[in-house]
Amino acid sequence: MGEDGRAPISLDEGRVRLKHLRRDPRVTLTVLADDDWCTHVTLIGRVVELKDDEGLADVDRLSRHCTGNPYPDRVRPRVSAWIEVERRRGWGAMEDSDQPST
């Protein structure tokens, strides 16, 4: 997550999900650990900002953070989005929650 508590994501400009996000900004994003499918975290929130990723600078930043390399697909345009996280939940080694237990 960013310093402002928002989670940045990158979207292919040609995908229909971008159209859906513009209509309804609610999102759920789940990220799985690469070495243990039981370990994952889910973010629930809203996309609060969308902008064209000029020069693929934002997706490169995300890719370098995750892989150490720039984003490999330089052909398709990307859109940057920021998710304002309203709730989160982790499982396995990431077990943590901001939701009350039942």
Tab-separated table of C-alpha atoms in Angstrom:
chain	number	residue	atom	x	y	z
A	1	MET	CA	0.000	0.000	0.000
A	2	GLY	CA	1.067	3.546	-0.550
A	3	GLU	CA	2.067	5.989	2.144
A	4	ASP	CA	-1.419	7.513	1.936
A	5	GLY	CA	-3.058	4.164	2.789
A	6	ARG	CA	-4.323	3.671	-0.752
A	7	ALA	CA	-3.454	0.616	-2.814
A	8	PRO	CA	-2.209	1.327	-6.353
A	9	ILE	CA	-3.164	-1.017	-9.183
A	10	SER	CA	-2.630	-0.973	-12.930
A	11	LEU	CA	-5.296	-1.885	-15.475
A	12	ASP	CA	-5.139	-2.664	-19.181
A	13	GLU	CA	-6.997	0.182	-20.892
A	14	GLY	CA	-8.821	-2.220	-23.227
A	15	ARG	CA	-10.405	-4.395	-20.521
A	16	VAL	CA	-14.106	-4.184	-19.735
A	17	ARG	CA	-13.425	-4.050	-15.968
A	18	LEU	CA	-12.278	-0.451	-16.413
A	19	LYS	CA	-15.710	0.449	-17.804
A	20	HIS	CA	-17.323	-1.270	-14.808
A	21	LEU	CA	-15.064	0.585	-12.346
A	22	ARG	CA	-16.012	3.919	-13.851
A	23	ARG	CA	-19.670	3.027	-13.335
A	24	ASP	CA	-19.278	1.421	-9.893
A	25	PRO	CA	-15.967	1.985	-8.063
A	26	ARG	CA	-16.422	-0.759	-5.438
A	27	VAL	CA	-13.667	-3.395	-5.563
A	28	THR	CA	-12.408	-6.486	-3.822
A	29	LEU	CA	-8.801	-7.433	-4.490
A	30	THR	CA	-7.211	-10.669	-3.284
A	31	VAL	CA	-3.463	-11.253	-3.479
A	32	LEU	CA	-2.074	-14.777	-3.021
A	33	ALA	CA	1.374	-15.609	-1.669
A	34	ASP	CA	3.494	-17.133	-4.425
A	35	ASP	CA	4.638	-20.026	-2.232
A	36	ASP	CA	1.481	-20.837	-0.224
A	37	TRP	CA	-2.038	-20.590	-1.620
A	38	CYS	CA	-3.408	-20.636	1.959
A	39	THR	CA	-1.688	-17.313	2.620
A	40	HIS	CA	-3.465	-14.363	1.087
A	41	VAL	CA	-4.873	-10.953	1.847
A	42	THR	CA	-8.111	-9.370	0.620
A	43	LEU	CA	-8.700	-5.639	0.346
A	44	ILE	CA	-12.226	-4.228	0.096
A	45	GLY	CA	-12.717	-0.627	-0.908
A	46	ARG	CA	-13.363	1.864	-3.681
A	47	VAL	CA	-11.347	3.184	-6.576
A	48	VAL	CA	-10.949	6.870	-5.742
A	49	GLU	CA	-8.670	7.933	-8.594
A	50	LEU	CA	-8.106	6.853	-12.196
A	51	LYS	CA	-5.575	8.316	-14.637
A	52	ASP	CA	-3.810	7.323	-17.820
A	53	ASP	CA	-0.388	5.834	-17.090
A	54	GLU	CA	1.691	8.044	-19.371
A	55	GLY	CA	4.934	6.340	-20.321
A	56	LEU	CA	3.931	3.339	-18.156
A	57	ALA	CA	5.682	4.972	-15.195
A	58	ASP	CA	3.177	3.727	-12.604
A	59	VAL	CA	3.065	0.116	-13.805
A	60	ASP	CA	6.870	0.125	-14.010
A	61	ARG	CA	7.024	1.262	-10.373
A	62	LEU	CA	4.698	-1.585	-9.330
A	63	SER	CA	6.557	-4.125	-11.463
A	64	ARG	CA	9.964	-3.101	-10.098
A	65	HIS	CA	8.615	-3.352	-6.548
A	66	CYS	CA	7.280	-6.883	-7.175
A	67	THR	CA	9.796	-8.337	-9.640
A	68	GLY	CA	12.776	-6.002	-9.762
A	69	ASN	CA	12.161	-5.375	-13.473
A	70	PRO	CA	10.173	-2.893	-15.567
A	71	TYR	CA	6.775	-4.015	-16.856
A	72	PRO	CA	7.454	-6.146	-19.956
A	73	ASP	CA	4.408	-5.342	-22.154
A	74	ARG	CA	5.203	-1.934	-23.665
A	75	VAL	CA	2.478	-2.036	-26.351
A	76	ARG	CA	-0.902	-1.828	-24.608
A	77	PRO	CA	-1.885	1.386	-22.805
A	78	ARG	CA	-2.442	1.189	-19.037
A	79	VAL	CA	-4.609	3.081	-16.564
A	80	SER	CA	-3.503	3.668	-12.977
A	81	ALA	CA	-6.066	3.320	-10.208
A	82	TRP	CA	-5.885	3.894	-6.473
A	83	ILE	CA	-8.044	1.901	-4.082
A	84	GLU	CA	-9.083	3.515	-0.819
A	85	VAL	CA	-9.157	0.471	1.454
A	86	GLU	CA	-12.217	0.278	3.705
A	87	ARG	CA	-11.585	-3.212	5.081
A	88	ARG	CA	-8.876	-5.841	4.864
A	89	ARG	CA	-8.568	-9.478	5.810
A	90	GLY	CA	-5.581	-11.807	5.804
A	91	TRP	CA	-5.397	-15.598	5.946
A	92	GLY	CA	-2.610	-18.049	6.701
A	93	ALA	CA	0.703	-16.345	7.464
A	94	MET	CA	-0.996	-13.009	6.682
A	95	GLU	CA	-3.817	-13.632	9.167
A	96	ASP	CA	-4.975	-10.255	10.315
A	97	SER	CA	-8.225	-8.404	10.133
A	98	ASP	CA	-9.746	-5.050	10.813
A	99	GLN	CA	-13.180	-6.666	11.011
A	100	PRO	CA	-14.744	-7.691	14.315
A	101	SER	CA	-14.683	-11.425	14.975
A	102	THR	CA	-18.011	-13.235	15.111
